[in-house]
Amino acid sequence: MATTGASRDAFGTRAGFILAAAGSAVGLGNMWRFSYQASEGGGAAFVLLYIGMTIILGIPLMLAEFGIGRRGQSAPVGALRRVVGPHSALVGWLGAVGSLLILSYYSVIAGWTVRYALEALFVGFPGDTGAHFGAVSAGGSAAAFHVGFMVATLLIVMAGIKGGIERVSLVLMPALFFIVAGLAVWAVTLDGAGEGYSVYLKPDVGDLMNPSVWRAAAAQAFFSLSLGMGAMMTFASYLDRQANLPQSATIVAYTDFGVAFVAGLVVFPVIFSFGLQGAVGASTVGALFIALPSAFDAMGAIGRVVGTAFFVALVVGALTSAISMLEVVTASFIDEFKVPRRTAATAAAILATLLGLLPALDTDVLGLMDKIAGEFLLVLGALLLAILGGWLVRKQMLEELAAGASPWWAAQVPRILAVLRFVVPPIVAAVLFFSARETVTTVVDFFRG
Ligand code: PFF
C-alpha cells in the first residue's frame, strides 16, 4: 500500500488506522491526567475550555501531522525532511526524543495500573490506599512492573503495523469503550453521585476567566491527542492516498474527548459519593491510585468487580498509547538507520526501559519528566509543526489533505488550514511561554530539593 519503499508496512483497513490513532490518543491522559486537571481547574470550566481547545487547536494540528506523515511516507525525521526540507528533520528528532522520554515515565505509571488491576482481581484493594500507593509506586516492584509493561509494548510493536498495532487496536479499543461506558452507567446508581456531577458539569465563571486554566486545558489537549511528538505523523505515514484525513482527524479528536468526558462521569461521582475530594487535589496521582481504590475498597465485592474493570480499562488505554510512542522511535530508527524492525524496536525499548528506571525509583523524577516532556517539549513540538505545516508547506498540505477526502470534507480543508495558520500559532506560543516558565520553576525547585 505504501507508495515508496516496497518493504514499508501499512494499515490494512480504514477502521484499523482510526482505532490505532484513537488508541494512541486515548490513554492514561484521559483518565489520570484529565480527572486530576479537571478537579484542579474547577471541573466544568476546565471541561468546557478543554473541548474548545480540542476543536480549535487539536483538529488542525492533528491534520498537519496526518498530512506531513502521509505525504512523507516515513517516520517524522524523514517525513519532515522530504516534505519540508533538511533542517526540519530536527523537529522530527525532537519528536523521537520527546516520545522516548514520555514513554519512559508513562510505562512506570502503566506498570502501577497493571499492578492495581491484578491486585483488584486476585486479592482486593488494600484498606489504607495512601500507604499502599506510597509503598508500591517507587522501588524495585515499580521497576519490575515497568519492565514487564515495556516488554508487552515491545512485542506488539515488533509484530508490525498490520500484524501488531492494527490487530491489537481493533480488539482492545472497542473493549475499552465498552468498559468505560458500563462504568459510567453504574456510577449513576451511587448515593451522592449528584454532587460529583454538579462539580463536573456546572461551570464557574471565575475559573473560565483564569489564564492558568486555559493553559492547562490546551496542554492537556495536546497530551491527550498525542500531538507534537510525531505519533500521529508516524501512523499516517502508513496510509495510502485513499484515506479521508480531515474526517479521520475529527473522529479521533471527538473520540478522545468522549472517552475523557465519560471517564469523568465515573471518577467524579465515585469520589464525591465517598467524600474523597481532598485526596484528588493532593497529588497528580491522588484521584486514580488513592481516592478511587479507597472507594472501591469501601464497596466490598461490587467494588472489586468495578475496580478490576476500571483498572483493566486503564491498562488497555496505556498499552495502545505506549505502542504509538514506541512506534515513533522504532520507525525513526528503521527509516534513518535502515535496520530491521525487530532491532529498531528492541533498541528503542531498551533505551526507554533504562530511562524509565529513574522515575520508577523516584516519583519526584516522574513529575519532573512529565513537566519537561509532557508539557514543555510537547507544546514546543506542536508550535513548530503548526508553523511548518501551516506556513512553510501550505500548498502541499492543501493538496495532500484533500486527497482521499469526500467533497464535503475536502471543502473544509482550506478552513482548517486557515485556523492552523492564524489561530493556532499565537495561542500555542502563549501556552508555550507559560509552560516554559512553569517547567523552569519545577526544574529549579527539583534541583534545590
Ligand atoms: N495521548 C496519550 C494519553 O492521553 O495517554 C499520551 C501520549 C501518547 C502522549 C503519545 C504523546 C504521544 F506522543
XYZ file of C-alpha atoms and ligand atoms in Angstrom:
462
model
C 0.000 0.000 0.000
C 2.868 2.367 0.651
C 3.876 4.411 -2.347
C 7.569 4.431 -1.561
C 9.865 1.817 -0.085
C 8.416 -1.519 -1.143
C 9.012 -3.108 2.244
C 7.302 -0.398 4.286
C 4.490 -1.649 6.490
C 0.911 -0.310 6.100
C -2.508 -0.322 7.732
C -4.858 -2.873 6.204
C -8.151 -1.117 6.877
C -9.520 2.352 7.442
C -11.048 1.356 10.766
C -7.682 -0.078 11.768
C -5.952 3.264 11.249
C -8.659 5.238 13.059
C -8.704 2.864 16.015
C -4.908 2.843 16.229
C -4.830 6.661 16.194
C -7.656 6.753 18.740
C -5.718 4.136 20.724
C -2.728 6.448 20.785
C -4.886 9.355 21.904
C -6.991 7.551 24.489
C -4.788 6.558 27.378
C -3.709 7.457 30.869
C -4.087 11.069 29.785
C -7.838 10.644 29.509
C -8.262 9.210 32.973
C -5.246 10.008 35.071
C -4.349 13.445 33.782
C -7.812 14.579 32.741
C -9.600 13.924 36.020
C -6.772 15.450 38.001
C -6.611 18.552 35.813
C -10.382 18.900 35.753
C -10.553 18.833 39.541
C -7.733 21.395 39.742
C -9.250 23.643 37.102
C -12.703 23.939 38.641
C -14.365 20.928 36.989
C -16.785 22.145 34.358
C -14.808 25.274 33.431
C -11.850 23.096 32.572
C -14.022 20.647 30.647
C -15.516 23.431 28.526
C -12.164 25.012 27.736
C -10.751 21.594 27.022
C -13.355 20.712 24.378
C -12.774 24.152 22.845
C -9.021 23.523 22.662
C -9.582 20.056 21.224
C -11.606 21.509 18.342
C -9.717 24.748 17.700
C -6.144 23.572 18.262
C -6.323 19.789 18.292
C -8.035 19.031 14.991
C -5.897 21.410 12.854
C -2.684 20.189 14.473
C -3.622 16.562 14.068
C -4.368 17.258 10.456
C -0.967 18.886 9.979
C 0.645 15.725 11.380
C -1.518 13.466 9.233
C -0.738 15.475 6.097
C 3.027 15.601 6.576
C 3.165 11.932 7.600
C 1.179 10.589 4.681
C 2.970 12.743 2.161
C 6.387 11.868 3.554
C 5.708 8.092 3.832
C 8.349 7.988 6.508
C 8.880 8.428 10.254
C 8.798 12.109 11.372
C 12.518 12.726 10.774
C 12.357 11.542 7.161
C 8.844 12.834 6.509
C 9.723 16.363 7.579
C 12.973 16.240 5.609
C 11.150 15.128 2.470
C 8.098 17.340 2.742
C 9.502 20.492 4.338
C 13.286 20.425 3.953
C 16.529 19.144 5.512
C 16.565 21.445 8.541
C 13.128 20.446 9.713
C 14.404 16.902 10.259
C 15.498 18.278 13.631
C 11.855 18.728 14.583
C 11.425 15.044 13.801
C 14.264 14.150 16.151
C 12.690 16.347 18.804
C 9.577 14.212 18.429
C 11.544 10.983 18.713
C 13.368 12.160 21.837
C 10.133 13.504 23.353
C 8.319 10.247 22.642
C 11.121 8.277 24.249
C 11.044 10.473 27.359
C 7.260 10.331 27.710
C 7.232 6.598 27.097
C 9.798 6.035 29.833
C 7.710 7.500 32.674
C 4.368 6.625 31.094
C 5.401 2.986 31.313
C 6.058 3.389 35.043
C 2.513 4.693 35.626
C 1.180 1.968 33.338
C 3.072 -0.532 35.496
C 1.153 0.741 38.553
C -2.138 0.244 36.708
C -1.176 -3.329 35.807
C -0.370 -3.999 39.436
C -3.662 -2.458 40.630
C -5.656 -4.467 38.070
C -4.004 -7.708 39.208
C -4.448 -6.867 42.881
C -8.105 -5.956 42.374
C -8.669 -9.257 40.638
C -6.761 -11.568 42.948
C -6.536 -10.009 46.411
C -8.821 -6.974 46.532
C -7.972 -3.355 47.345
C -5.954 -2.636 50.484
C -7.583 -0.718 53.364
C -5.059 2.109 53.505
C -4.713 3.006 49.859
C -2.478 6.003 50.533
C 0.119 3.931 52.363
C -0.178 1.178 49.796
C 0.444 3.570 46.949
C 3.449 5.012 48.788
C 4.855 1.521 49.154
C 4.413 0.327 45.578
C 4.817 3.467 43.462
C 8.603 3.619 43.635
C 11.270 0.993 44.096
C 12.049 -2.498 42.924
C 8.488 -3.652 42.324
C 7.557 -0.470 40.425
C 10.632 -1.058 38.271
C 9.650 -4.686 37.681
C 6.123 -3.763 36.535
C 7.584 -1.034 34.330
C 9.876 -3.553 32.646
C 7.004 -6.021 32.212
C 4.787 -3.386 30.626
C 7.575 -2.342 28.264
C 8.096 -5.945 27.156
C 4.381 -6.235 26.272
C 4.591 -2.969 24.323
C 7.687 -4.179 22.519
C 6.100 -7.476 21.465
C 3.201 -5.641 19.789
C 5.431 -3.130 18.012
C 7.736 -5.905 16.814
C 4.772 -7.580 15.138
C 4.434 -4.534 12.877
C 1.666 -2.158 11.870
C -0.878 -4.509 10.399
C 0.014 -7.659 12.315
C 0.624 -5.953 15.671
C -0.658 -2.419 16.232
C -3.726 -2.601 13.988
C -4.754 -6.028 15.184
C -4.452 -5.131 18.857
C -6.287 -1.803 18.407
C -9.215 -3.406 16.609
C -9.875 -5.635 19.615
C -8.804 -3.536 22.572
C -10.301 -0.157 21.696
C -13.916 -1.350 21.447
C -13.361 -3.279 24.701
C -12.165 -0.093 26.378
C -15.168 1.947 25.148
C -17.484 -0.746 26.415
C -15.931 -0.897 29.894
C -15.803 2.875 30.388
C -19.411 3.323 29.233
C -20.549 0.484 31.514
C -18.776 2.089 34.475
C -20.465 5.440 33.793
C -23.886 3.777 33.809
C -23.049 2.048 37.082
C -21.862 5.352 38.633
C -25.371 6.815 38.238
C -26.573 4.419 40.922
C -24.223 5.745 43.616
C -25.626 7.714 46.535
C -24.293 11.230 46.446
C -23.316 10.983 42.780
C -25.268 14.220 42.186
C -22.694 16.380 43.923
C -19.944 14.913 41.772
C -21.911 15.579 38.608
C -22.602 19.150 39.599
C -18.925 19.992 40.258
C -18.044 18.287 36.997
C -20.761 19.812 34.861
C -21.606 23.259 36.273
C -19.074 25.858 35.128
C -17.833 28.589 37.423
C -17.329 31.860 35.538
C -14.291 32.791 37.657
C -12.461 29.633 36.584
C -13.430 30.197 32.967
C -11.554 33.508 33.014
C -8.460 32.123 34.697
C -5.494 32.046 32.251
C -3.842 29.163 34.048
C -6.941 27.026 33.441
C -6.660 27.967 29.747
C -3.039 26.926 29.672
C -3.755 23.671 31.440
C -6.650 22.896 29.083
C -4.500 23.470 25.998
C -1.562 21.445 27.300
C -3.939 18.648 28.268
C -5.468 18.677 24.773
C -2.021 18.211 23.161
C -1.032 15.461 25.547
C -4.341 13.668 25.265
C -4.416 13.853 21.464
C -0.782 12.642 21.249
C 0.201 15.775 19.329
C 3.556 17.459 18.943
C 5.679 14.308 19.172
C 5.045 12.907 15.717
C 2.941 9.945 16.871
C 0.051 10.841 14.590
C 2.510 11.645 11.815
C 4.095 8.233 12.140
C 0.762 6.418 11.932
C -0.325 8.494 8.927
C 2.890 7.537 7.134
C 1.448 4.017 6.869
C -1.612 5.244 4.940
C -2.331 5.464 1.243
C -3.999 8.351 -0.557
C -7.484 6.851 -0.282
C -7.842 7.722 3.398
C -10.052 10.691 4.315
C -7.676 12.619 6.589
C -9.885 15.514 7.771
C -12.693 13.139 8.654
C -10.301 10.762 10.433
C -8.772 13.594 12.496
C -12.225 14.758 13.533
C -13.336 11.268 14.547
C -10.161 10.683 16.552
C -10.412 14.047 18.337
C -14.055 13.580 19.315
C -13.447 10.002 20.411
C -10.619 11.155 22.615
C -12.736 13.877 24.182
C -15.651 11.458 24.531
C -13.627 8.898 26.485
C -12.149 11.565 28.775
C -15.607 13.027 29.343
C -17.197 9.665 30.114
C -14.265 8.736 32.367
C -15.048 11.936 34.302
C -18.625 10.682 34.652
C -17.137 7.730 36.514
C -14.409 9.428 38.538
C -16.337 12.454 39.876
C -19.424 10.629 41.235
C -17.272 7.919 42.837
C -15.001 10.449 44.521
C -17.844 12.628 45.756
C -20.053 9.852 46.950
C -17.221 8.765 49.224
C -16.227 12.279 50.266
C -12.725 11.823 48.901
C -12.280 15.100 47.058
C -9.332 16.058 49.301
C -7.257 13.141 48.048
C -7.743 14.142 44.432
C -6.161 17.538 44.532
C -3.415 16.359 46.877
C -1.252 14.923 44.124
C -1.297 14.234 40.420
C -1.844 10.580 41.127
C -4.254 11.046 44.013
C -7.509 10.546 42.144
C -6.622 7.363 40.363
C -4.349 5.488 42.679
C -5.517 6.616 46.115
C -9.076 8.003 46.144
C -10.685 5.620 43.655
C -9.182 2.436 45.121
C -10.279 3.519 48.572
C -13.842 3.987 47.275
C -13.691 0.593 45.560
C -12.435 -0.943 48.796
C -15.343 0.558 50.743
C -17.823 -1.009 48.309
C -16.847 -4.588 49.073
C -17.437 -7.241 46.430
C -19.036 -4.865 43.918
C -16.048 -2.592 44.342
C -13.725 -5.386 43.389
C -15.592 -6.131 40.187
C -15.933 -2.490 39.242
C -12.390 -1.679 40.319
C -10.972 -4.526 38.274
C -12.891 -3.326 35.204
C -11.671 0.218 35.777
C -8.010 -0.711 36.050
C -8.222 -3.123 33.122
C -9.556 -0.225 31.008
C -6.609 1.868 32.161
C -4.130 -0.850 31.233
C -5.701 -1.129 27.777
C -5.588 2.626 27.238
C -1.997 2.804 28.422
C -0.894 -0.058 26.197
C -2.370 1.318 22.970
C -0.788 4.726 23.723
C 2.581 3.281 24.653
C 2.776 1.348 21.398
C 2.363 4.592 19.469
C 5.242 6.218 21.352
C 7.487 3.203 20.859
C 6.476 3.182 17.182
C 7.686 6.777 16.688
C 11.159 5.862 17.896
C 11.157 2.470 16.161
C 10.061 3.922 12.825
C 12.704 6.655 13.129
C 15.417 4.024 13.648
C 14.101 1.867 10.788
C 13.903 4.752 8.321
C 17.061 6.589 9.344
C 19.433 3.728 10.097
C 17.933 1.125 7.751
C 17.775 -1.525 10.468
C 15.140 -4.277 10.660
C 12.004 -3.587 12.713
C 12.967 -6.072 15.437
C 16.338 -4.463 16.019
C 14.913 -0.948 15.945
C 12.057 -1.738 18.331
C 14.316 -3.602 20.750
C 16.869 -0.796 20.833
C 14.119 1.790 21.406
C 12.508 -0.283 24.154
C 15.844 -0.818 25.927
C 16.505 2.925 25.908
C 13.040 3.701 27.264
C 13.317 0.966 29.890
C 16.636 2.275 31.192
C 15.438 5.871 31.256
C 12.255 4.756 32.990
C 14.231 3.283 35.883
C 14.775 6.822 37.178
C 11.058 7.654 37.602
C 10.405 4.068 38.738
C 12.732 4.619 41.662
C 11.677 8.170 42.483
C 8.205 9.644 41.867
C 9.593 13.197 42.045
C 11.608 12.443 38.930
C 8.389 11.258 37.312
C 6.704 14.600 37.966
C 9.748 16.409 36.634
C 9.829 14.374 33.420
C 6.114 14.933 32.872
C 6.682 18.679 33.092
C 9.684 18.705 30.773
C 8.450 16.284 28.124
C 4.680 16.069 28.647
C 4.144 19.808 28.885
C 7.112 21.688 27.510
C 8.566 19.584 24.658
C 5.114 18.567 23.501
C 3.881 22.153 23.260
C 7.126 23.201 21.567
C 6.688 20.392 19.025
C 3.086 21.433 18.428
C 4.100 25.046 17.757
C 6.858 24.052 15.332
C 4.541 21.684 13.473
C 1.826 24.324 13.176
C 4.334 26.726 11.630
C 5.885 24.151 9.312
C 2.568 22.683 8.162
C 0.582 25.906 8.048
C 3.164 28.314 6.662
C 6.081 26.572 5.005
C 4.301 23.863 3.053
C 0.787 25.202 2.863
C 0.269 24.360 -0.813
C 1.334 20.750 -0.399
C -0.878 20.458 2.673
C -3.916 21.824 0.814
C -3.447 19.200 -1.819
C -2.474 16.332 0.469
C -5.304 16.838 2.936
C -7.934 16.987 0.219
C -6.653 13.788 -1.432
C -8.938 10.918 -0.480
C -11.416 13.227 1.281
C -15.070 13.306 0.235
C -16.146 16.593 -1.405
C -17.633 17.941 1.836
C -14.503 17.202 3.850
C -12.247 18.479 1.067
C -14.148 21.757 1.249
C -13.302 22.037 4.969
C -9.561 21.714 4.354
C -8.855 25.371 3.477
C -10.827 26.477 6.541
C -8.986 24.151 8.872
C -5.663 25.237 7.368
C -6.574 28.882 7.917
C -7.119 28.088 11.596
C -3.762 26.277 11.630
C -2.037 29.359 10.203
C -3.671 32.201 12.055
C -5.293 30.903 15.212
C -3.139 28.007 16.371
C 0.376 29.583 16.452
C -0.402 32.600 18.650
C -2.358 30.537 21.176
C 0.232 27.768 21.257
C 3.034 30.343 21.569
C 1.299 31.834 24.621
C 0.817 28.380 26.098
C 4.480 27.608 25.418
C 5.586 30.734 27.230
C 3.672 29.822 30.379
C 4.624 26.164 30.135
C 8.288 27.118 29.811
C 8.033 29.281 32.909
C 6.384 26.514 34.886
C 8.857 23.946 33.667
C 11.837 26.103 34.634
C 10.383 26.695 38.108
C 9.765 22.971 38.557
C 13.274 22.067 37.417
C 14.881 24.679 39.659
C 12.796 23.553 42.656
C 13.715 19.965 41.965
C 17.440 20.569 41.973
C 17.266 22.804 45.010
C 15.484 19.913 46.722
N -2.314 10.527 24.324
C -1.791 9.683 25.344
C -2.702 9.737 26.551
O -3.632 10.543 26.585
O -2.486 8.981 27.483
C -0.391 10.037 25.731
C 0.554 10.294 24.588
C 0.755 9.328 23.591
C 1.243 11.475 24.510
C 1.627 9.571 22.534
C 2.115 11.730 23.482
C 2.308 10.781 22.493
F 3.113 11.013 21.510
